[in-house]
PDB file of C-alpha atoms in Angstrom:
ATOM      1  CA  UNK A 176       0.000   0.000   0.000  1.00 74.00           C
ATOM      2  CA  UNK A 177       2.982   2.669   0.407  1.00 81.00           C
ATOM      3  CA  UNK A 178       4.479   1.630  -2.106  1.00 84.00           C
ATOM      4  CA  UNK A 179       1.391   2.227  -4.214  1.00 80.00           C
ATOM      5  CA  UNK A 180       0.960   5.962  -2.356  1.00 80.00           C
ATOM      6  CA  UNK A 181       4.778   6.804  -3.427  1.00 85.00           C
ATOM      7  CA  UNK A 182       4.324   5.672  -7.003  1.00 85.00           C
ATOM      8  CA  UNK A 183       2.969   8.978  -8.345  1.00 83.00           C
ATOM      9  CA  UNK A 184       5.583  10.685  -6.416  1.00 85.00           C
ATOM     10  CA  UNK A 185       8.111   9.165  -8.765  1.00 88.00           C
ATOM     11  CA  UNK A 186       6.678  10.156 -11.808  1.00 88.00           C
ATOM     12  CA  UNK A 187       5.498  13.624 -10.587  1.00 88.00           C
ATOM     13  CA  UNK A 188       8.511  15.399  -8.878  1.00 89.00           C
ATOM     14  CA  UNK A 189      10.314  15.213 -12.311  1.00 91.00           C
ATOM     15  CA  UNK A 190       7.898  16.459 -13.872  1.00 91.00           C
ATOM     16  CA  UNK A 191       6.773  19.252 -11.257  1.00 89.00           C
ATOM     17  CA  UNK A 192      10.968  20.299 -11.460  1.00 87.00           C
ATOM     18  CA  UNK A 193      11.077  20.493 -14.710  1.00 87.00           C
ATOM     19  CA  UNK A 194       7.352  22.257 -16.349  1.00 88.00           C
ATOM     20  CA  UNK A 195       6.284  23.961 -12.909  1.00 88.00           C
ATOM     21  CA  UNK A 196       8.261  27.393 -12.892  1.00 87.00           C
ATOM     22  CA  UNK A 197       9.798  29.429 -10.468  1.00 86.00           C
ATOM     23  CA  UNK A 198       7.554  32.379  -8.790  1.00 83.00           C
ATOM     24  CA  UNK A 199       8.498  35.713 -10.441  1.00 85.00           C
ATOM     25  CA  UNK A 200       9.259  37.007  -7.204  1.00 79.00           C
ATOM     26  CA  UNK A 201      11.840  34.536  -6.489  1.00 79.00           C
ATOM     27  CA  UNK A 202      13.217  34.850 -10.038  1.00 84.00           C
ATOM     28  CA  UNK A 203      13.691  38.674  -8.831  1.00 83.00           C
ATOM     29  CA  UNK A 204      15.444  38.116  -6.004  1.00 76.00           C
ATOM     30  CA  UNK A 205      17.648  35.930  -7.838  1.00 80.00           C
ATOM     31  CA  UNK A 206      18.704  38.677 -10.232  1.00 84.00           C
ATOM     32  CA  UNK A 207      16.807  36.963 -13.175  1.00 86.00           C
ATOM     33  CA  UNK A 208      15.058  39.933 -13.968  1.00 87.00           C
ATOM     34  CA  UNK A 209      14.181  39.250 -17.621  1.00 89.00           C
ATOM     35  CA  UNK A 210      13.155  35.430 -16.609  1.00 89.00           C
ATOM     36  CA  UNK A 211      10.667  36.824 -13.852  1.00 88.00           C
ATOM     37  CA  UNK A 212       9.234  39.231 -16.155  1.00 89.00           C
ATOM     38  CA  UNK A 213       8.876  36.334 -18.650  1.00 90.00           C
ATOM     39  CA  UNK A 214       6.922  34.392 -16.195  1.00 90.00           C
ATOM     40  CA  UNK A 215       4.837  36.941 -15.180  1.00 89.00           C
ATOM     41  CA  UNK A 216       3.530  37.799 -18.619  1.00 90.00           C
ATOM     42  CA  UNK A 217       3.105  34.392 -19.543  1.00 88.00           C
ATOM     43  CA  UNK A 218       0.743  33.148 -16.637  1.00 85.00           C
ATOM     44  CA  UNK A 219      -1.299  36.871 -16.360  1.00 83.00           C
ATOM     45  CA  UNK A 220       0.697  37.652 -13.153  1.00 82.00           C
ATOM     46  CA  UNK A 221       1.664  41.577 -11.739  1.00 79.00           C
ATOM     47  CA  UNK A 222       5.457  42.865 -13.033  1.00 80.00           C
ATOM     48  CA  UNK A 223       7.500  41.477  -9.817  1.00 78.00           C
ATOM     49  CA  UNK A 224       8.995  44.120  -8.318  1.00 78.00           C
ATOM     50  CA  UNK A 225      11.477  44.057  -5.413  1.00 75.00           C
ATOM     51  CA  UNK A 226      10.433  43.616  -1.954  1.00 67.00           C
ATOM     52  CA  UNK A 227      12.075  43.707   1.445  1.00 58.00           C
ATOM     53  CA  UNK A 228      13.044  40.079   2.911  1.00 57.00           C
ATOM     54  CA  UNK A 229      11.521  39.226   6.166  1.00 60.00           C
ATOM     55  CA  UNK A 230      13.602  39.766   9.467  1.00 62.00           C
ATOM     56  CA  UNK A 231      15.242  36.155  10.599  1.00 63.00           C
ATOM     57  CA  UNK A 232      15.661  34.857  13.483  1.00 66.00           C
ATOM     58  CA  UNK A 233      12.931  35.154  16.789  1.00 68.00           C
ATOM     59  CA  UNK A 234      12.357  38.587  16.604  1.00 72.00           C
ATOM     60  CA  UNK A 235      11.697  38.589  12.909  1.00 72.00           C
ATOM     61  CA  UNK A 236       9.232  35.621  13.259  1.00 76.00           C
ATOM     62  CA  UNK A 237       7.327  37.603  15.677  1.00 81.00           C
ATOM     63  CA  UNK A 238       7.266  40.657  13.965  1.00 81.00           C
ATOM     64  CA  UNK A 239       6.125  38.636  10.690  1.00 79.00           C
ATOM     65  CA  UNK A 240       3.163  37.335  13.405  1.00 83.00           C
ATOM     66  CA  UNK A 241       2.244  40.988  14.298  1.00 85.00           C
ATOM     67  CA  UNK A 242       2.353  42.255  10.646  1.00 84.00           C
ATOM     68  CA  UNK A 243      -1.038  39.543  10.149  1.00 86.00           C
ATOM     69  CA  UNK A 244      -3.178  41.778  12.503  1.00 87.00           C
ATOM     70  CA  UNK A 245      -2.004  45.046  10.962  1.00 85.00           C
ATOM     71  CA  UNK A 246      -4.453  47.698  10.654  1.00 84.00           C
ATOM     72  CA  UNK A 247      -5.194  45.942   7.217  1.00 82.00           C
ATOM     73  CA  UNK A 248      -5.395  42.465   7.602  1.00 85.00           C
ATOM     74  CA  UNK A 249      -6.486  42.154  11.035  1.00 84.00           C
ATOM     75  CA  UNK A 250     -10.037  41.821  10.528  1.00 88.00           C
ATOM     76  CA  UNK A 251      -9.287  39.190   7.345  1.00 91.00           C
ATOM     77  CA  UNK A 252      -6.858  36.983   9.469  1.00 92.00           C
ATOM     78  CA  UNK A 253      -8.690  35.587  11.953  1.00 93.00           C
ATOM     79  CA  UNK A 254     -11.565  34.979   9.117  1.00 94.00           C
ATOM     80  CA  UNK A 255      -9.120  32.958   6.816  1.00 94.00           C
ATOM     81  CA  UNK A 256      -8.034  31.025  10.090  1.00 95.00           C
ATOM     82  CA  UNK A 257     -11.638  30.347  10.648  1.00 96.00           C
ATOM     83  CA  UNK A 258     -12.336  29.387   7.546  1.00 95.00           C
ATOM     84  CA  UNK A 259      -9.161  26.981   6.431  1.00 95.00           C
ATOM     85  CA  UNK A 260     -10.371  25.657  10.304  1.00 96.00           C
ATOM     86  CA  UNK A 261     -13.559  24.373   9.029  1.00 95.00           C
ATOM     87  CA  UNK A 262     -12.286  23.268   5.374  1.00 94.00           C
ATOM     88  CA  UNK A 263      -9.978  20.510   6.859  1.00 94.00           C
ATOM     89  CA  UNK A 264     -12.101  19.397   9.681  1.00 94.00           C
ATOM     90  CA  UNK A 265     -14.637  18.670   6.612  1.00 93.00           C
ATOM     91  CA  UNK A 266     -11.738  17.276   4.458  1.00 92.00           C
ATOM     92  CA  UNK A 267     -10.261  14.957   7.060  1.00 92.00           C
ATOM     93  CA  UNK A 268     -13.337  14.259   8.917  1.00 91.00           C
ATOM     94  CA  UNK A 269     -15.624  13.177   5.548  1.00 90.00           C
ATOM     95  CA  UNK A 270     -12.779  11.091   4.795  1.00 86.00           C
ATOM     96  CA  UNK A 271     -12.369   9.026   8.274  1.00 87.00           C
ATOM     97  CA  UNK A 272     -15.621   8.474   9.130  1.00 87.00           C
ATOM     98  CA  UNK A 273     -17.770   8.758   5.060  1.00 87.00           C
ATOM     99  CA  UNK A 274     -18.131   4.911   5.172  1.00 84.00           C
ATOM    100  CA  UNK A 275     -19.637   4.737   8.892  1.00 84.00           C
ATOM    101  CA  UNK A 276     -21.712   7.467   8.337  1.00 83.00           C
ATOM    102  CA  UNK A 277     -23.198   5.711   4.773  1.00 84.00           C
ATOM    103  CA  UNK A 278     -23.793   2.856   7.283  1.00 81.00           C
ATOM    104  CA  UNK A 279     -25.797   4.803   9.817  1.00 78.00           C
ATOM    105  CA  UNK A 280     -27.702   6.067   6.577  1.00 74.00           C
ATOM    106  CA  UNK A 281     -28.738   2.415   5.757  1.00 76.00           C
ATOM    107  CA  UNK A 282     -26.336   1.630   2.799  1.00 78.00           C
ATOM    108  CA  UNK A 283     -24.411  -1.906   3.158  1.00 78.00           C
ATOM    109  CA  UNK A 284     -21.002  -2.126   3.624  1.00 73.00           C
ATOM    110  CA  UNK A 285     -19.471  -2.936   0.419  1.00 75.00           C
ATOM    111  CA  UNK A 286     -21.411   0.369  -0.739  1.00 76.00           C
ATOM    112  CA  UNK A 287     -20.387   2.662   1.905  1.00 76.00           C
ATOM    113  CA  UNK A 288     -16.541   1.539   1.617  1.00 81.00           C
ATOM    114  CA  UNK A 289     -16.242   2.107  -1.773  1.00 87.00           C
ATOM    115  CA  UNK A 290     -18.144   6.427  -1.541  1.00 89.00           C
ATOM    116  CA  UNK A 291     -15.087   7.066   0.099  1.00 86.00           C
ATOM    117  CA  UNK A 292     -13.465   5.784  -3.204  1.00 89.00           C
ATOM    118  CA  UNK A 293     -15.670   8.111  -5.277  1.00 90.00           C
ATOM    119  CA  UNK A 294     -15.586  11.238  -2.756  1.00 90.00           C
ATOM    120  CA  UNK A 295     -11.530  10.956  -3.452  1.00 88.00           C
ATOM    121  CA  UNK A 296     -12.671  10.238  -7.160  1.00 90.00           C
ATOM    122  CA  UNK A 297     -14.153  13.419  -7.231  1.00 90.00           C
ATOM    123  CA  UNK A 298     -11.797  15.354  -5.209  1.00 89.00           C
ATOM    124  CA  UNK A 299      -8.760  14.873  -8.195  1.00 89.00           C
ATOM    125  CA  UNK A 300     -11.566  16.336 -10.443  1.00 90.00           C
ATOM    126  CA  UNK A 301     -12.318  18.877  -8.464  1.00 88.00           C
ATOM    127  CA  UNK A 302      -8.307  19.929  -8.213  1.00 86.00           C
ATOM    128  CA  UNK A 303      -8.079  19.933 -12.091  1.00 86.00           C
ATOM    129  CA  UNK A 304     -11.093  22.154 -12.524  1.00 86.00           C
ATOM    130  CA  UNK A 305     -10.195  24.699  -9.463  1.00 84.00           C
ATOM    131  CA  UNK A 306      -7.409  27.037 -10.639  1.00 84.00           C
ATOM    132  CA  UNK A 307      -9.127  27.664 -14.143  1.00 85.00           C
ATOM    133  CA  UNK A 308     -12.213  28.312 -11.919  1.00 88.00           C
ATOM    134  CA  UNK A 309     -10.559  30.146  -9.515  1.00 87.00           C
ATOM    135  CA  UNK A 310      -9.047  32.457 -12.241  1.00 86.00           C
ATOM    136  CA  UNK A 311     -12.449  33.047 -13.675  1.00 88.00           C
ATOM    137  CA  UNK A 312     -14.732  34.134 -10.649  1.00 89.00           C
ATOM    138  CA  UNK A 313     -12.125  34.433  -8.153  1.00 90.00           C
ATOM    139  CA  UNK A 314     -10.555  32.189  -5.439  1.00 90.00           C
ATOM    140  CA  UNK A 315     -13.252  33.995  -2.758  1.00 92.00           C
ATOM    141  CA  UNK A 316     -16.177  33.478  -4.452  1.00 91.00           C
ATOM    142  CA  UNK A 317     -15.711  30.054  -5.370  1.00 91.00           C
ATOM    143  CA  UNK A 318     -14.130  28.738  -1.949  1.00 92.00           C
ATOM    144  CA  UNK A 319     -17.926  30.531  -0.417  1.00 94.00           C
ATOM    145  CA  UNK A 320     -20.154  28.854  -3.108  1.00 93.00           C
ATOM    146  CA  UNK A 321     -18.415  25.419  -2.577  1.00 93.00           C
ATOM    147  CA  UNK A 322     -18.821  25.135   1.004  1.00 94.00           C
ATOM    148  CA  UNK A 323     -22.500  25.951   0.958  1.00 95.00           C
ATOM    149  CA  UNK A 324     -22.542  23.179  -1.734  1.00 93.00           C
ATOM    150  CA  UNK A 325     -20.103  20.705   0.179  1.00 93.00           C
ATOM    151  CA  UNK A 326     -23.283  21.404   2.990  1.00 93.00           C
ATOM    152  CA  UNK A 327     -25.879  21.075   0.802  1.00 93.00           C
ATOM    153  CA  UNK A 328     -24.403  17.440  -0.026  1.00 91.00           C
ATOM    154  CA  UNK A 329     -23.319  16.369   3.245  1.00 90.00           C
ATOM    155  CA  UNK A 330     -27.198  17.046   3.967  1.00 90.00           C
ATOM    156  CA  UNK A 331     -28.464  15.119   0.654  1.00 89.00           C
ATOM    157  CA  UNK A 332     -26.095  12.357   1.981  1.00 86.00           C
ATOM    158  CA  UNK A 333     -28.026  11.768   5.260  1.00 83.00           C
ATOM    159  CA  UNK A 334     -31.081  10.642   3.106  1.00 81.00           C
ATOM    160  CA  UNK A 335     -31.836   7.224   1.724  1.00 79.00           C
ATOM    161  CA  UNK A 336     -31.367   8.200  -1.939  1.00 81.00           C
ATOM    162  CA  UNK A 337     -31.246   5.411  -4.495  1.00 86.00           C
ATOM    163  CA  UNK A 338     -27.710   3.951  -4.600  1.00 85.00           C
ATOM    164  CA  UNK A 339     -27.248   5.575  -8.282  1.00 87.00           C
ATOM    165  CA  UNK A 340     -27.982   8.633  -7.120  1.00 89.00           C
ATOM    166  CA  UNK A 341     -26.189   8.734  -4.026  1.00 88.00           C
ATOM    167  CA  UNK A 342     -22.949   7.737  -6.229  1.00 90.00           C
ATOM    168  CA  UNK A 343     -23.454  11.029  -8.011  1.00 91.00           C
ATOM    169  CA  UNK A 344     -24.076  12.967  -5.144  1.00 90.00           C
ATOM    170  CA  UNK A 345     -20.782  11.770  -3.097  1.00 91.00           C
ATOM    171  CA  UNK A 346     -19.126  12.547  -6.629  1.00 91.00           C
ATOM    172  CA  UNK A 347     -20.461  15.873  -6.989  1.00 92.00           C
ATOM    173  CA  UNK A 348     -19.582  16.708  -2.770  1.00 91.00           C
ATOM    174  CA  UNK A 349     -16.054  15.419  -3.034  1.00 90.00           C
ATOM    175  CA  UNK A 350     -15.391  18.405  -5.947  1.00 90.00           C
ATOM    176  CA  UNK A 351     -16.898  20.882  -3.968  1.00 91.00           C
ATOM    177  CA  UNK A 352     -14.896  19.533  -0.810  1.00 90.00           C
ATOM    178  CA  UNK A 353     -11.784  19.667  -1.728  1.00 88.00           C
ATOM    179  CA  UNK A 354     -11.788  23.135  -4.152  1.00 88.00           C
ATOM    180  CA  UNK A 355     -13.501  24.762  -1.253  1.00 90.00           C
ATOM    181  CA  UNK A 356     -10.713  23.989   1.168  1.00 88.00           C
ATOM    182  CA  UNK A 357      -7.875  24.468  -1.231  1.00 90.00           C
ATOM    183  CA  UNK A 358      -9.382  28.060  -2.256  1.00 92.00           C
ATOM    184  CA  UNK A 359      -8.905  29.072   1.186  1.00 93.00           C
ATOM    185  CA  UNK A 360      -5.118  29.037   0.456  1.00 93.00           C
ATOM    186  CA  UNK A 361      -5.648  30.781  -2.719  1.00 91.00           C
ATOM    187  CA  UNK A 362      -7.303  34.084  -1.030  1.00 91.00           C
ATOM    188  CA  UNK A 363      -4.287  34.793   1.133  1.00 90.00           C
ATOM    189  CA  UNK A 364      -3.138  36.098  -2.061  1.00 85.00           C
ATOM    190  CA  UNK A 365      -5.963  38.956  -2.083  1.00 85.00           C
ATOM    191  CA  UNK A 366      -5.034  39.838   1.536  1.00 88.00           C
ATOM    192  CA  UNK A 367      -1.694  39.556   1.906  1.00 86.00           C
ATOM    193  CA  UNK A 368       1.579  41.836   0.744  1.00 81.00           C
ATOM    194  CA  UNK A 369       4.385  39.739  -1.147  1.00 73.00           C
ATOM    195  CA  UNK A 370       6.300  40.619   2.326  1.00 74.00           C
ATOM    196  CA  UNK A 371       3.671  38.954   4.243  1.00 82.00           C
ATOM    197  CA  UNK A 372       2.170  36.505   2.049  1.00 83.00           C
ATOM    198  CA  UNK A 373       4.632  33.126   3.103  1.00 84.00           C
ATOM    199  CA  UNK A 374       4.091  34.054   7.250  1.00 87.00           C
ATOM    200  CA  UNK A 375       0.144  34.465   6.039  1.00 90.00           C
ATOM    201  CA  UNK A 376      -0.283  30.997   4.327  1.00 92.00           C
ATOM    202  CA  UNK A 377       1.725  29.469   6.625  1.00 92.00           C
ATOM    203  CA  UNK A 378      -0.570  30.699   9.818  1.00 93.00           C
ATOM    204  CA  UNK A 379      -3.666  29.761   7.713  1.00 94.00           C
ATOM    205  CA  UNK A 380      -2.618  26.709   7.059  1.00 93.00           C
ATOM    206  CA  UNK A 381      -1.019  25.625  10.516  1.00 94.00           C
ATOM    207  CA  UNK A 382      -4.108  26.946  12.145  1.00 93.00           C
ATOM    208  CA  UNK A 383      -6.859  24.691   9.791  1.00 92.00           C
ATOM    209  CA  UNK A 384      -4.852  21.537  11.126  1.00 93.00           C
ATOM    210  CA  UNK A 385      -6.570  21.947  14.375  1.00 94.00           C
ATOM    211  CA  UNK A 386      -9.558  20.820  12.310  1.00 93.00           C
ATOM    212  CA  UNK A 387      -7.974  18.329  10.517  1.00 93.00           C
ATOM    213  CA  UNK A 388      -7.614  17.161  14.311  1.00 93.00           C
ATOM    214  CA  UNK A 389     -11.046  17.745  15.350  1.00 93.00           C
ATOM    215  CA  UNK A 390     -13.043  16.631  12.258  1.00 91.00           C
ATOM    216  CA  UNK A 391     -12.008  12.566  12.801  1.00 92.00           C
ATOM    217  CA  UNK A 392     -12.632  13.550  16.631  1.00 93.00           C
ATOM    218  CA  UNK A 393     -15.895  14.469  16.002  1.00 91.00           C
ATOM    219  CA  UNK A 394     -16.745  11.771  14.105  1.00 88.00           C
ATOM    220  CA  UNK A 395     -15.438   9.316  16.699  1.00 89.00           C
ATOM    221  CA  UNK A 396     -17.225  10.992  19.720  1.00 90.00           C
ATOM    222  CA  UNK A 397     -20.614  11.032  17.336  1.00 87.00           C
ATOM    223  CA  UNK A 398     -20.397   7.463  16.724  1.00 83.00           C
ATOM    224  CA  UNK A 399     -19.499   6.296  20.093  1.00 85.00           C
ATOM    225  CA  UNK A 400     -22.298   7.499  21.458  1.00 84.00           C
ATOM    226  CA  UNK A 401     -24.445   5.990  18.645  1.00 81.00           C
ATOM    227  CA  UNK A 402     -25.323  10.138  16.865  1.00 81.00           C
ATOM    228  CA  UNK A 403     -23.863   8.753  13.458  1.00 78.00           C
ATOM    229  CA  UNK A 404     -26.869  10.152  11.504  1.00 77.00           C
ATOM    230  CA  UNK A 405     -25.600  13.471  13.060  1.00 86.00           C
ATOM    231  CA  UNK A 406     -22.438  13.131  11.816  1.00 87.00           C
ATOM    232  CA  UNK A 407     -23.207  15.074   8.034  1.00 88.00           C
ATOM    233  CA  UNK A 408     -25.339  17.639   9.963  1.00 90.00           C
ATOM    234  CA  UNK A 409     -21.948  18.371  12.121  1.00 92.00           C
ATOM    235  CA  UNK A 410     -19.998  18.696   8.771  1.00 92.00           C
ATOM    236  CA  UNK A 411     -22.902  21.144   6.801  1.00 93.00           C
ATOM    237  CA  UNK A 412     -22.777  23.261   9.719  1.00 95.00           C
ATOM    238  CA  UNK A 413     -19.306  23.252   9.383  1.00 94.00           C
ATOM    239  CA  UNK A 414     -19.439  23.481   5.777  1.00 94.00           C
ATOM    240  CA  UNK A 415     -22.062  26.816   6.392  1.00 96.00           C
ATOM    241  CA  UNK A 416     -19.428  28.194   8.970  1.00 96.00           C
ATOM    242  CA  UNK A 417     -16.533  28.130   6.467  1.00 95.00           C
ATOM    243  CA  UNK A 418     -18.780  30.050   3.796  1.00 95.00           C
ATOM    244  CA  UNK A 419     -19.324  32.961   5.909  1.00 95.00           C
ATOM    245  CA  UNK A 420     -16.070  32.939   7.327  1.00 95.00           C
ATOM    246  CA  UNK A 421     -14.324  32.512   3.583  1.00 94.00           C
ATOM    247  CA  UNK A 422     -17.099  35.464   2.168  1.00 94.00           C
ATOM    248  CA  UNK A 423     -16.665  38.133   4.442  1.00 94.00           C
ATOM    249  CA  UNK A 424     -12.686  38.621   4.160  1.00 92.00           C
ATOM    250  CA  UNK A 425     -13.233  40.921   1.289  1.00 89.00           C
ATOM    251  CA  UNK A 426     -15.814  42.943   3.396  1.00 88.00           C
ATOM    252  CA  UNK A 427     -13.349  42.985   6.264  1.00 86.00           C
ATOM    253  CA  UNK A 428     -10.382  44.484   4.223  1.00 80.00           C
ATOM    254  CA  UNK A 429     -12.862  46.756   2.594  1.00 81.00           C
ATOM    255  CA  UNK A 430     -13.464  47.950   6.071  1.00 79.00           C
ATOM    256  CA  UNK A 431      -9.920  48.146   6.914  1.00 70.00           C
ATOM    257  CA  UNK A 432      -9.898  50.572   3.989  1.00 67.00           C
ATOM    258  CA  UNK A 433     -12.209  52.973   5.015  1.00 68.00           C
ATOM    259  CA  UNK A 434     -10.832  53.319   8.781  1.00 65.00           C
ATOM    260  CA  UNK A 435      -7.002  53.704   7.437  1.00 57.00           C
ATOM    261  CA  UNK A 436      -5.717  57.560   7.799  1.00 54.00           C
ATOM    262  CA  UNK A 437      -6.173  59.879   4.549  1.00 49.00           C
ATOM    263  CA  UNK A 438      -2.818  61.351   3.567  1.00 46.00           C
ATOM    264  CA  UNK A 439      -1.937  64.642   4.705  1.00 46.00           C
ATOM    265  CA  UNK A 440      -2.545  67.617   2.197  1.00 46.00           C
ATOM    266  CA  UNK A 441       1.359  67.891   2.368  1.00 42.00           C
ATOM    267  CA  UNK A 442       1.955  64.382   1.439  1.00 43.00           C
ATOM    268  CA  UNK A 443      -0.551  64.362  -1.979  1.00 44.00           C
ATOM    269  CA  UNK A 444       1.097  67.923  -2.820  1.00 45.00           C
ATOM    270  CA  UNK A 445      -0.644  71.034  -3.619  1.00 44.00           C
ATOM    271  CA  UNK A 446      -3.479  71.020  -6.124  1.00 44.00           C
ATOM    272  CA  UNK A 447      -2.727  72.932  -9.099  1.00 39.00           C
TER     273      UNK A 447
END
């Protein structure tokens, strides 16, 4: 079975080193000025430009904590925690506890073992289909609409549906899983400066792992105490959390916006 899992790895590195390109900012800061512009124009990206290295060490770690709950971003912060919080409870606990859950629904256990099979299925298709999608309405929008639909299935899923039917659905929920977690990273992007942007991920993403802890926990403590059927209400509500949560970080910075200083008359210059 490992050897299976590290199979793809084998084929994919090489291939990930030698078609997936360098960021133009890191091209920058190499000196490869031409080959970061290059980049940039040929994947739609901003002109890099240069921009000041983070402080190393303890005290530049903290300050890199601080800069997240700057005038700007503090009201967006805690939202993308929030929301990457309740993506990868969903992601990890759908995935530990989809076939017991099927069960407690009344499917056999042949069926239920192989949704998680299709939910997976459907999560690959959903990765292929997010960054185009992404690019098109924007990683915000689409991480919102996907975890209302992610809780729109998990709440299809607690009904007896005909087994056809309920293939399609688990299908369908296992796109709109995985994009609407994975989006979450995405929209650090629209919040963050290039300065701030690796400390910003990284927090987001550090901080959802407490619900890649909690989600199988939940599940567990559900079906120990014999609640499985409210096991997918648990994960819509979470799913309904993380769609607020994900949709109001652009209100929040706009917010921020309105509340920051106006420039002095004497830093605009005189009006002619």
């Amino acid at each position: 079975m490992f050897w299976a899992g590290v199979a793809p790895a084998l084929i994919a590195v090489p291939l990930l080193l030698k078609l997936l390109p360098e960021s133009p900012g890191v091209l920058l800061a190499r000196g490869q000025r031409e080959r970061a512009r290059e980049v940039a124009v040929r994947y739609g990206l901003p002109e890099p430009t240069p921009v000041e290295a983070p402080a190393s060490g303890v005290k530049g770690r903290l300050a890199a904590v601080r800069a997240l709950f700057a005038p700007g971003t503090r009201g967006s912060t805690p939202l993308l925690w929030l929301a990457s919080f309740c993506g990868l409870l969903l992601v990890y606990g759908v995935s530990t506890w989809l076939p017991q859950l099927m069960r407690a629904s009344g499917y056999g256990l042949t069926s239920s073992v192989s949704f998680l099979m299709v939910i997976n299925a459907g999560g690959i298709v959903g990765m292929l289909i997010a960054g185009r999608t992404a690019d098109r309405f924007g990683a915000v929008r689409v991480s919102a609409l996907w975890f209302v639909l992610t809780a729109a299935g998990a709440l299809l899923l607690r009904e007896q549906l005909p087994l056809g039917v309920t293939y399609v659905v688990v299908a369908i929920t296992g796109v709109w899983l995985f994009i609407a977690q994975v989006m979450v990273y995405a929209a650090t992007d629209t919040v963050y400066g290039a300065g701030e942007r690796a400390a910003g991920l990284g927090w987001v993403t550090g901080v959802g792992r407490t619900g890649a802890v909690l989600g199988p926990w939940l599940g567990g403590a559900l079906a120990a105490n014999g609640n499985e059927s409210w096991g997918f209400t648990a994960f819509a509500v979470a799913g309904l959390v993380g769609a607020a949560a994900i949709a109001l970080v652009p209100l929040a910075g706009r917010l921020a916006d309105r509340r920051a200083p106006a420039p002095a008359q004497s830093e605009i210059g005189n009006p002619v």
